[in-house]
Amino acid sequence: MDLDSLYLGDPAFWNRDDRYGWLARFRRERPVTWQAGRPGEGFPASPGFWSLTRHAEVRAVSRDTKRFTSTLGTQLFSESDEDAYLTGGLLTLDP
């Protein structure tokens, strides 16, 4: 299995016994990666998302509110602006 075959938006990934090993590999080889959207069982199709698996990148993006925003939502699927506001909570309160 390779990194391209893993979808971090799949809830089943987070139940895998070997998930920590895969996350360590993502951090080493692809700390920033595009996860193309895939429909999930019981979930709407996702347009895709950027995955940041290393602290340095998460910190840099979190501090750069001019180029990065969470005000459009934090879900893995598309949502209306109103739903993003109602469900986002603290995560969507960019300065």
PDB file of N, CA and C in Angstrom:
ATOM      1  N   MET A   1       0.857  -1.176   0.000  1.00  0.00           N
ATOM      2  CA  MET A   1       0.000   0.000   0.000  1.00  0.00           C
ATOM      3  C   MET A   1       0.902   1.238   0.000  1.00  0.00           C
ATOM      4  N   ASP A   2       0.477   2.258  -0.711  1.00  0.00           N
ATOM      5  CA  ASP A   2       1.256   3.501  -0.738  1.00  0.00           C
ATOM      6  C   ASP A   2       0.411   4.666  -0.252  1.00  0.00           C
ATOM      7  N   LEU A   3       1.043   5.820  -0.087  1.00  0.00           N
ATOM      8  CA  LEU A   3       0.346   6.996   0.441  1.00  0.00           C
ATOM      9  C   LEU A   3      -0.802   7.433  -0.448  1.00  0.00           C
ATOM     10  N   ASP A   4      -0.667   7.251  -1.761  1.00  0.00           N
ATOM     11  CA  ASP A   4      -1.735   7.660  -2.680  1.00  0.00           C
ATOM     12  C   ASP A   4      -3.024   6.870  -2.480  1.00  0.00           C
ATOM     13  N   SER A   5      -2.919   5.680  -1.934  1.00  0.00           N
ATOM     14  CA  SER A   5      -4.108   4.850  -1.761  1.00  0.00           C
ATOM     15  C   SER A   5      -4.839   5.142  -0.447  1.00  0.00           C
ATOM     16  N   LEU A   6      -4.250   5.956   0.403  1.00  0.00           N
ATOM     17  CA  LEU A   6      -4.884   6.292   1.682  1.00  0.00           C
ATOM     18  C   LEU A   6      -5.634   7.606   1.583  1.00  0.00           C
ATOM     19  N   TYR A   7      -6.825   7.622   2.131  1.00  0.00           N
ATOM     20  CA  TYR A   7      -7.649   8.834   2.150  1.00  0.00           C
ATOM     21  C   TYR A   7      -7.900   9.209   3.605  1.00  0.00           C
ATOM     22  N   LEU A   8      -7.302  10.300   4.036  1.00  0.00           N
ATOM     23  CA  LEU A   8      -7.400  10.704   5.431  1.00  0.00           C
ATOM     24  C   LEU A   8      -8.792  11.195   5.816  1.00  0.00           C
ATOM     25  N   GLY A   9      -9.654  11.411   4.845  1.00  0.00           N
ATOM     26  CA  GLY A   9     -11.030  11.798   5.134  1.00  0.00           C
ATOM     27  C   GLY A   9     -11.946  10.612   5.383  1.00  0.00           C
ATOM     28  N   ASP A  10     -11.433   9.415   5.253  1.00  0.00           N
ATOM     29  CA  ASP A  10     -12.229   8.208   5.466  1.00  0.00           C
ATOM     30  C   ASP A  10     -12.215   7.850   6.952  1.00  0.00           C
ATOM     31  N   PRO A  11     -13.380   7.811   7.589  1.00  0.00           N
ATOM     32  CA  PRO A  11     -13.401   7.453   9.011  1.00  0.00           C
ATOM     33  C   PRO A  11     -12.738   6.105   9.297  1.00  0.00           C
ATOM     34  N   ALA A  12     -12.756   5.196   8.340  1.00  0.00           N
ATOM     35  CA  ALA A  12     -12.142   3.876   8.537  1.00  0.00           C
ATOM     36  C   ALA A  12     -10.627   4.003   8.734  1.00  0.00           C
ATOM     37  N   PHE A  13     -10.012   5.021   8.118  1.00  0.00           N
ATOM     38  CA  PHE A  13      -8.572   5.202   8.313  1.00  0.00           C
ATOM     39  C   PHE A  13      -8.252   5.392   9.791  1.00  0.00           C
ATOM     40  N   TRP A  14      -9.076   6.136  10.496  1.00  0.00           N
ATOM     41  CA  TRP A  14      -8.816   6.481  11.899  1.00  0.00           C
ATOM     42  C   TRP A  14      -9.082   5.314  12.843  1.00  0.00           C
ATOM     43  N   ASN A  15      -9.658   4.228  12.326  1.00  0.00           N
ATOM     44  CA  ASN A  15      -9.850   3.007  13.114  1.00  0.00           C
ATOM     45  C   ASN A  15      -8.769   1.963  12.839  1.00  0.00           C
ATOM     46  N   ARG A  16      -7.872   2.237  11.917  1.00  0.00           N
ATOM     47  CA  ARG A  16      -6.805   1.297  11.572  1.00  0.00           C
ATOM     48  C   ARG A  16      -5.804   1.194  12.723  1.00  0.00           C
ATOM     49  N   ASP A  17      -5.332  -0.010  12.979  1.00  0.00           N
ATOM     50  CA  ASP A  17      -4.311  -0.203  14.013  1.00  0.00           C
ATOM     51  C   ASP A  17      -2.975   0.398  13.608  1.00  0.00           C
ATOM     52  N   ASP A  18      -2.726   0.524  12.306  1.00  0.00           N
ATOM     53  CA  ASP A  18      -1.442   1.019  11.817  1.00  0.00           C
ATOM     54  C   ASP A  18      -1.468   2.507  11.427  1.00  0.00           C
ATOM     55  N   ARG A  19      -2.490   3.236  11.855  1.00  0.00           N
ATOM     56  CA  ARG A  19      -2.645   4.637  11.434  1.00  0.00           C
ATOM     57  C   ARG A  19      -1.462   5.516  11.859  1.00  0.00           C
ATOM     58  N   TYR A  20      -0.886   5.263  13.031  1.00  0.00           N
ATOM     59  CA  TYR A  20       0.228   6.104  13.490  1.00  0.00           C
ATOM     60  C   TYR A  20       1.457   5.937  12.602  1.00  0.00           C
ATOM     61  N   GLY A  21       1.684   4.729  12.136  1.00  0.00           N
ATOM     62  CA  GLY A  21       2.783   4.497  11.207  1.00  0.00           C
ATOM     63  C   GLY A  21       2.564   5.218   9.888  1.00  0.00           C
ATOM     64  N   TRP A  22       1.338   5.190   9.391  1.00  0.00           N
ATOM     65  CA  TRP A  22       1.029   5.898   8.146  1.00  0.00           C
ATOM     66  C   TRP A  22       1.146   7.405   8.331  1.00  0.00           C
ATOM     67  N   LEU A  23       0.675   7.926   9.457  1.00  0.00           N
ATOM     68  CA  LEU A  23       0.792   9.366   9.701  1.00  0.00           C
ATOM     69  C   LEU A  23       2.254   9.783   9.816  1.00  0.00           C
ATOM     70  N   ALA A  24       3.080   8.947  10.433  1.00  0.00           N
ATOM     71  CA  ALA A  24       4.515   9.247  10.503  1.00  0.00           C
ATOM     72  C   ALA A  24       5.110   9.292   9.093  1.00  0.00           C
ATOM     73  N   ARG A  25       4.668   8.387   8.247  1.00  0.00           N
ATOM     74  CA  ARG A  25       5.169   8.389   6.869  1.00  0.00           C
ATOM     75  C   ARG A  25       4.705   9.636   6.120  1.00  0.00           C
ATOM     76  N   PHE A  26       3.444  10.036   6.309  1.00  0.00           N
ATOM     77  CA  PHE A  26       2.972  11.287   5.706  1.00  0.00           C
ATOM     78  C   PHE A  26       3.837  12.443   6.183  1.00  0.00           C
ATOM     79  N   ARG A  27       4.129  12.513   7.482  1.00  0.00           N
ATOM     80  CA  ARG A  27       4.946  13.610   8.005  1.00  0.00           C
ATOM     81  C   ARG A  27       6.328  13.638   7.369  1.00  0.00           C
ATOM     82  N   ARG A  28       6.927  12.469   7.161  1.00  0.00           N
ATOM     83  CA  ARG A  28       8.266  12.387   6.551  1.00  0.00           C
ATOM     84  C   ARG A  28       8.254  12.704   5.060  1.00  0.00           C
ATOM     85  N   GLU A  29       7.308  12.112   4.340  1.00  0.00           N
ATOM     86  CA  GLU A  29       7.349  12.157   2.878  1.00  0.00           C
ATOM     87  C   GLU A  29       6.452  13.225   2.249  1.00  0.00           C
ATOM     88  N   ARG A  30       5.330  13.505   2.861  1.00  0.00           N
ATOM     89  CA  ARG A  30       4.366  14.469   2.316  1.00  0.00           C
ATOM     90  C   ARG A  30       3.665  15.222   3.437  1.00  0.00           C
ATOM     91  N   PRO A  31       4.369  16.114   4.094  1.00  0.00           N
ATOM     92  CA  PRO A  31       3.734  16.829   5.215  1.00  0.00           C
ATOM     93  C   PRO A  31       2.555  17.701   4.776  1.00  0.00           C
ATOM     94  N   VAL A  32       2.547  18.102   3.510  1.00  0.00           N
ATOM     95  CA  VAL A  32       1.415  18.842   2.937  1.00  0.00           C
ATOM     96  C   VAL A  32       0.982  18.068   1.709  1.00  0.00           C
ATOM     97  N   THR A  33      -0.252  17.618   1.704  1.00  0.00           N
ATOM     98  CA  THR A  33      -0.733  16.819   0.576  1.00  0.00           C
ATOM     99  C   THR A  33      -2.194  17.129   0.288  1.00  0.00           C
ATOM    100  N   TRP A  34      -2.550  17.092  -0.982  1.00  0.00           N
ATOM    101  CA  TRP A  34      -3.940  17.269  -1.406  1.00  0.00           C
ATOM    102  C   TRP A  34      -4.635  15.928  -1.333  1.00  0.00           C
ATOM    103  N   GLN A  35      -5.748  15.882  -0.634  1.00  0.00           N
ATOM    104  CA  GLN A  35      -6.576  14.690  -0.552  1.00  0.00           C
ATOM    105  C   GLN A  35      -7.792  14.917  -1.440  1.00  0.00           C
ATOM    106  N   ALA A  36      -7.758  14.321  -2.623  1.00  0.00           N
ATOM    107  CA  ALA A  36      -8.869  14.489  -3.566  1.00  0.00           C
ATOM    108  C   ALA A  36     -10.143  13.925  -2.954  1.00  0.00           C
ATOM    109  N   GLY A  37     -11.248  14.616  -3.190  1.00  0.00           N
ATOM    110  CA  GLY A  37     -12.516  14.221  -2.594  1.00  0.00           C
ATOM    111  C   GLY A  37     -12.977  12.852  -3.038  1.00  0.00           C
ATOM    112  N   ARG A  38     -13.550  12.141  -2.117  1.00  0.00           N
ATOM    113  CA  ARG A  38     -14.122  10.822  -2.382  1.00  0.00           C
ATOM    114  C   ARG A  38     -15.409  10.699  -1.586  1.00  0.00           C
ATOM    115  N   PRO A  39     -16.414  10.097  -2.170  1.00  0.00           N
ATOM    116  CA  PRO A  39     -17.638   9.897  -1.377  1.00  0.00           C
ATOM    117  C   PRO A  39     -17.388   8.859  -0.300  1.00  0.00           C
ATOM    118  N   GLY A  40     -17.957   9.103   0.852  1.00  0.00           N
ATOM    119  CA  GLY A  40     -17.830   8.149   1.953  1.00  0.00           C
ATOM    120  C   GLY A  40     -19.179   7.541   2.269  1.00  0.00           C
ATOM    121  N   GLU A  41     -19.154   6.412   2.890  1.00  0.00           N
ATOM    122  CA  GLU A  41     -20.400   5.764   3.252  1.00  0.00           C
ATOM    123  C   GLU A  41     -21.148   6.625   4.263  1.00  0.00           C
ATOM    124  N   GLY A  42     -22.320   7.089   3.888  1.00  0.00           N
ATOM    125  CA  GLY A  42     -23.105   7.937   4.762  1.00  0.00           C
ATOM    126  C   GLY A  42     -22.694   9.394   4.767  1.00  0.00           C
ATOM    127  N   PHE A  43     -21.712   9.758   3.944  1.00  0.00           N
ATOM    128  CA  PHE A  43     -21.233  11.135   3.871  1.00  0.00           C
ATOM    129  C   PHE A  43     -21.356  11.631   2.429  1.00  0.00           C
ATOM    130  N   PRO A  44     -21.625  12.917   2.234  1.00  0.00           N
ATOM    131  CA  PRO A  44     -21.636  13.449   0.870  1.00  0.00           C
ATOM    132  C   PRO A  44     -20.218  13.479   0.296  1.00  0.00           C
ATOM    133  N   ALA A  45     -20.136  13.569  -0.993  1.00  0.00           N
ATOM    134  CA  ALA A  45     -18.819  13.648  -1.644  1.00  0.00           C
ATOM    135  C   ALA A  45     -18.099  14.912  -1.183  1.00  0.00           C
ATOM    136  N   SER A  46     -16.823  14.798  -0.995  1.00  0.00           N
ATOM    137  CA  SER A  46     -15.991  15.926  -0.585  1.00  0.00           C
ATOM    138  C   SER A  46     -15.337  16.543  -1.807  1.00  0.00           C
ATOM    139  N   PRO A  47     -15.212  17.880  -1.839  1.00  0.00           N
ATOM    140  CA  PRO A  47     -14.473  18.500  -2.945  1.00  0.00           C
ATOM    141  C   PRO A  47     -12.970  18.268  -2.815  1.00  0.00           C
ATOM    142  N   GLY A  48     -12.536  17.742  -1.687  1.00  0.00           N
ATOM    143  CA  GLY A  48     -11.118  17.531  -1.416  1.00  0.00           C
ATOM    144  C   GLY A  48     -10.635  18.517  -0.375  1.00  0.00           C
ATOM    145  N   PHE A  49      -9.454  18.264   0.158  1.00  0.00           N
ATOM    146  CA  PHE A  49      -8.915  19.137   1.187  1.00  0.00           C
ATOM    147  C   PHE A  49      -7.402  18.982   1.251  1.00  0.00           C
ATOM    148  N   TRP A  50      -6.768  19.996   1.798  1.00  0.00           N
ATOM    149  CA  TRP A  50      -5.329  19.943   2.053  1.00  0.00           C
ATOM    150  C   TRP A  50      -5.117  19.305   3.410  1.00  0.00           C
ATOM    151  N   SER A  51      -4.204  18.385   3.488  1.00  0.00           N
ATOM    152  CA  SER A  51      -3.866  17.722   4.733  1.00  0.00           C
ATOM    153  C   SER A  51      -2.482  18.181   5.176  1.00  0.00           C
ATOM    154  N   LEU A  52      -2.408  18.675   6.398  1.00  0.00           N
ATOM    155  CA  LEU A  52      -1.145  19.097   7.000  1.00  0.00           C
ATOM    156  C   LEU A  52      -0.861  18.145   8.151  1.00  0.00           C
ATOM    157  N   THR A  53       0.226  17.412   8.066  1.00  0.00           N
ATOM    158  CA  THR A  53       0.485  16.389   9.083  1.00  0.00           C
ATOM    159  C   THR A  53       1.696  16.680   9.952  1.00  0.00           C
ATOM    160  N   ARG A  54       2.335  17.799   9.723  1.00  0.00           N
ATOM    161  CA  ARG A  54       3.517  18.144  10.526  1.00  0.00           C
ATOM    162  C   ARG A  54       3.265  19.469  11.244  1.00  0.00           C
ATOM    163  N   HIS A  55       3.738  19.573  12.474  1.00  0.00           N
ATOM    164  CA  HIS A  55       3.490  20.737  13.313  1.00  0.00           C
ATOM    165  C   HIS A  55       3.921  22.051  12.660  1.00  0.00           C
ATOM    166  N   ALA A  56       5.072  22.074  12.031  1.00  0.00           N
ATOM    167  CA  ALA A  56       5.589  23.321  11.452  1.00  0.00           C
ATOM    168  C   ALA A  56       4.620  23.899  10.424  1.00  0.00           C
ATOM    169  N   GLU A  57       4.054  23.054   9.582  1.00  0.00           N
ATOM    170  CA  GLU A  57       3.110  23.530   8.567  1.00  0.00           C
ATOM    171  C   GLU A  57       1.786  23.958   9.185  1.00  0.00           C
ATOM    172  N   VAL A  58       1.307  23.199  10.149  1.00  0.00           N
ATOM    173  CA  VAL A  58       0.057  23.570  10.833  1.00  0.00           C
ATOM    174  C   VAL A  58       0.232  24.930  11.509  1.00  0.00           C
ATOM    175  N   ARG A  59       1.342  25.118  12.158  1.00  0.00           N
ATOM    176  CA  ARG A  59       1.608  26.390  12.837  1.00  0.00           C
ATOM    177  C   ARG A  59       1.684  27.546  11.843  1.00  0.00           C
ATOM    178  N   ALA A  60       2.392  27.361  10.741  1.00  0.00           N
ATOM    179  CA  ALA A  60       2.530  28.424   9.738  1.00  0.00           C
ATOM    180  C   ALA A  60       1.183  28.804   9.139  1.00  0.00           C
ATOM    181  N   VAL A  61       0.385  27.814   8.788  1.00  0.00           N
ATOM    182  CA  VAL A  61      -0.929  28.087   8.194  1.00  0.00           C
ATOM    183  C   VAL A  61      -1.852  28.744   9.211  1.00  0.00           C
ATOM    184  N   SER A  62      -1.820  28.283  10.451  1.00  0.00           N
ATOM    185  CA  SER A  62      -2.687  28.847  11.490  1.00  0.00           C
ATOM    186  C   SER A  62      -2.399  30.321  11.750  1.00  0.00           C
ATOM    187  N   ARG A  63      -1.171  30.732  11.524  1.00  0.00           N
ATOM    188  CA  ARG A  63      -0.777  32.125  11.783  1.00  0.00           C
ATOM    189  C   ARG A  63      -0.928  33.039  10.569  1.00  0.00           C
ATOM    190  N   ASP A  64      -1.151  32.469   9.400  1.00  0.00           N
ATOM    191  CA  ASP A  64      -1.242  33.265   8.168  1.00  0.00           C
ATOM    192  C   ASP A  64      -2.698  33.395   7.727  1.00  0.00           C
ATOM    193  N   THR A  65      -3.449  34.254   8.414  1.00  0.00           N
ATOM    194  CA  THR A  65      -4.876  34.398   8.139  1.00  0.00           C
ATOM    195  C   THR A  65      -5.167  35.233   6.895  1.00  0.00           C
ATOM    196  N   LYS A  66      -4.144  35.829   6.307  1.00  0.00           N
ATOM    197  CA  LYS A  66      -4.364  36.563   5.055  1.00  0.00           C
ATOM    198  C   LYS A  66      -4.461  35.608   3.871  1.00  0.00           C
ATOM    199  N   ARG A  67      -3.725  34.499   3.930  1.00  0.00           N
ATOM    200  CA  ARG A  67      -3.746  33.546   2.819  1.00  0.00           C
ATOM    201  C   ARG A  67      -4.588  32.304   3.090  1.00  0.00           C
ATOM    202  N   PHE A  68      -4.821  31.990   4.354  1.00  0.00           N
ATOM    203  CA  PHE A  68      -5.556  30.776   4.702  1.00  0.00           C
ATOM    204  C   PHE A  68      -6.734  31.140   5.598  1.00  0.00           C
ATOM    205  N   THR A  69      -7.864  30.486   5.366  1.00  0.00           N
ATOM    206  CA  THR A  69      -9.050  30.791   6.150  1.00  0.00           C
ATOM    207  C   THR A  69      -9.859  29.535   6.425  1.00  0.00           C
ATOM    208  N   SER A  70     -10.576  29.542   7.503  1.00  0.00           N
ATOM    209  CA  SER A  70     -11.513  28.468   7.806  1.00  0.00           C
ATOM    210  C   SER A  70     -12.943  29.007   7.848  1.00  0.00           C
ATOM    211  N   THR A  71     -13.119  30.261   7.461  1.00  0.00           N
ATOM    212  CA  THR A  71     -14.454  30.860   7.524  1.00  0.00           C
ATOM    213  C   THR A  71     -15.427  30.230   6.532  1.00  0.00           C
ATOM    214  N   LEU A  72     -14.925  29.500   5.541  1.00  0.00           N
ATOM    215  CA  LEU A  72     -15.804  28.835   4.579  1.00  0.00           C
ATOM    216  C   LEU A  72     -16.198  27.443   5.050  1.00  0.00           C
ATOM    217  N   GLY A  73     -15.757  27.071   6.229  1.00  0.00           N
ATOM    218  CA  GLY A  73     -16.123  25.782   6.799  1.00  0.00           C
ATOM    219  C   GLY A  73     -14.913  24.927   7.084  1.00  0.00           C
ATOM    220  N   THR A  74     -15.126  23.959   7.927  1.00  0.00           N
ATOM    221  CA  THR A  74     -14.067  23.041   8.306  1.00  0.00           C
ATOM    222  C   THR A  74     -14.458  21.595   8.065  1.00  0.00           C
ATOM    223  N   GLN A  75     -15.567  21.398   7.403  1.00  0.00           N
ATOM    224  CA  GLN A  75     -16.031  20.038   7.102  1.00  0.00           C
ATOM    225  C   GLN A  75     -15.316  19.502   5.874  1.00  0.00           C
ATOM    226  N   LEU A  76     -15.339  18.204   5.688  1.00  0.00           N
ATOM    227  CA  LEU A  76     -14.724  17.587   4.520  1.00  0.00           C
ATOM    228  C   LEU A  76     -15.651  17.577   3.316  1.00  0.00           C
ATOM    229  N   PHE A  77     -16.819  18.161   3.458  1.00  0.00           N
ATOM    230  CA  PHE A  77     -17.759  18.253   2.349  1.00  0.00           C
ATOM    231  C   PHE A  77     -18.243  19.696   2.258  1.00  0.00           C
ATOM    232  N   SER A  78     -18.788  20.058   1.136  1.00  0.00           N
ATOM    233  CA  SER A  78     -19.252  21.422   0.924  1.00  0.00           C
ATOM    234  C   SER A  78     -20.437  21.726   1.840  1.00  0.00           C
ATOM    235  N   GLU A  79     -20.441  22.929   2.351  1.00  0.00           N
ATOM    236  CA  GLU A  79     -21.555  23.385   3.163  1.00  0.00           C
ATOM    237  C   GLU A  79     -21.823  24.848   2.857  1.00  0.00           C
ATOM    238  N   SER A  80     -23.043  25.269   3.115  1.00  0.00           N
ATOM    239  CA  SER A  80     -23.394  26.660   2.845  1.00  0.00           C
ATOM    240  C   SER A  80     -22.664  27.564   3.835  1.00  0.00           C
ATOM    241  N   ASP A  81     -22.561  28.843   3.503  1.00  0.00           N
ATOM    242  CA  ASP A  81     -21.939  29.804   4.413  1.00  0.00           C
ATOM    243  C   ASP A  81     -22.655  29.820   5.762  1.00  0.00           C
ATOM    244  N   GLU A  82     -23.983  29.742   5.713  1.00  0.00           N
ATOM    245  CA  GLU A  82     -24.768  29.756   6.949  1.00  0.00           C
ATOM    246  C   GLU A  82     -24.463  28.521   7.804  1.00  0.00           C
ATOM    247  N   ASP A  83     -24.420  27.342   7.169  1.00  0.00           N
ATOM    248  CA  ASP A  83     -24.112  26.121   7.917  1.00  0.00           C
ATOM    249  C   ASP A  83     -22.696  26.173   8.476  1.00  0.00           C
ATOM    250  N   ALA A  84     -21.762  26.712   7.700  1.00  0.00           N
ATOM    251  CA  ALA A  84     -20.379  26.826   8.174  1.00  0.00           C
ATOM    252  C   ALA A  84     -20.324  27.698   9.418  1.00  0.00           C
ATOM    253  N   TYR A  85     -21.078  28.779   9.410  1.00  0.00           N
ATOM    254  CA  TYR A  85     -21.106  29.678  10.565  1.00  0.00           C
ATOM    255  C   TYR A  85     -21.722  28.991  11.781  1.00  0.00           C
ATOM    256  N   LEU A  86     -22.821  28.285  11.555  1.00  0.00           N
ATOM    257  CA  LEU A  86     -23.543  27.659  12.660  1.00  0.00           C
ATOM    258  C   LEU A  86     -22.796  26.479  13.269  1.00  0.00           C
ATOM    259  N   THR A  87     -22.069  25.720  12.462  1.00  0.00           N
ATOM    260  CA  THR A  87     -21.427  24.497  12.954  1.00  0.00           C
ATOM    261  C   THR A  87     -19.940  24.680  13.243  1.00  0.00           C
ATOM    262  N   GLY A  88     -19.349  25.776  12.819  1.00  0.00           N
ATOM    263  CA  GLY A  88     -17.899  25.920  12.906  1.00  0.00           C
ATOM    264  C   GLY A  88     -17.352  26.169  14.276  1.00  0.00           C
ATOM    265  N   GLY A  89     -18.035  26.944  15.065  1.00  0.00           N
ATOM    266  CA  GLY A  89     -17.520  27.250  16.389  1.00  0.00           C
ATOM    267  C   GLY A  89     -16.203  27.976  16.349  1.00  0.00           C
ATOM    268  N   LEU A  90     -15.346  27.679  17.262  1.00  0.00           N
ATOM    269  CA  LEU A  90     -14.066  28.357  17.426  1.00  0.00           C
ATOM    270  C   LEU A  90     -13.167  28.196  16.207  1.00  0.00           C
ATOM    271  N   LEU A  91     -13.242  27.074  15.514  1.00  0.00           N
ATOM    272  CA  LEU A  91     -12.357  26.817  14.373  1.00  0.00           C
ATOM    273  C   LEU A  91     -12.524  27.822  13.227  1.00  0.00           C
ATOM    274  N   THR A  92     -13.704  28.388  13.094  1.00  0.00           N
ATOM    275  CA  THR A  92     -13.953  29.292  11.967  1.00  0.00           C
ATOM    276  C   THR A  92     -13.880  30.763  12.346  1.00  0.00           C
ATOM    277  N   LEU A  93     -13.361  31.066  13.496  1.00  0.00           N
ATOM    278  CA  LEU A  93     -13.272  32.454  13.940  1.00  0.00           C
ATOM    279  C   LEU A  93     -11.919  33.075  13.583  1.00  0.00           C
ATOM    280  N   ASP A  94     -11.618  33.157  12.303  1.00  0.00           N
ATOM    281  CA  ASP A  94     -10.391  33.808  11.884  1.00  0.00           C
ATOM    282  C   ASP A  94     -10.422  35.269  12.291  1.00  0.00           C
ATOM    283  N   PRO A  95      -9.241  35.834  12.591  1.00  0.00           N
ATOM    284  CA  PRO A  95      -9.218  37.248  12.975  1.00  0.00           C
ATOM    285  C   PRO A  95      -9.640  38.162  11.837  1.00  0.00           C
TER     286      PRO A  95
END
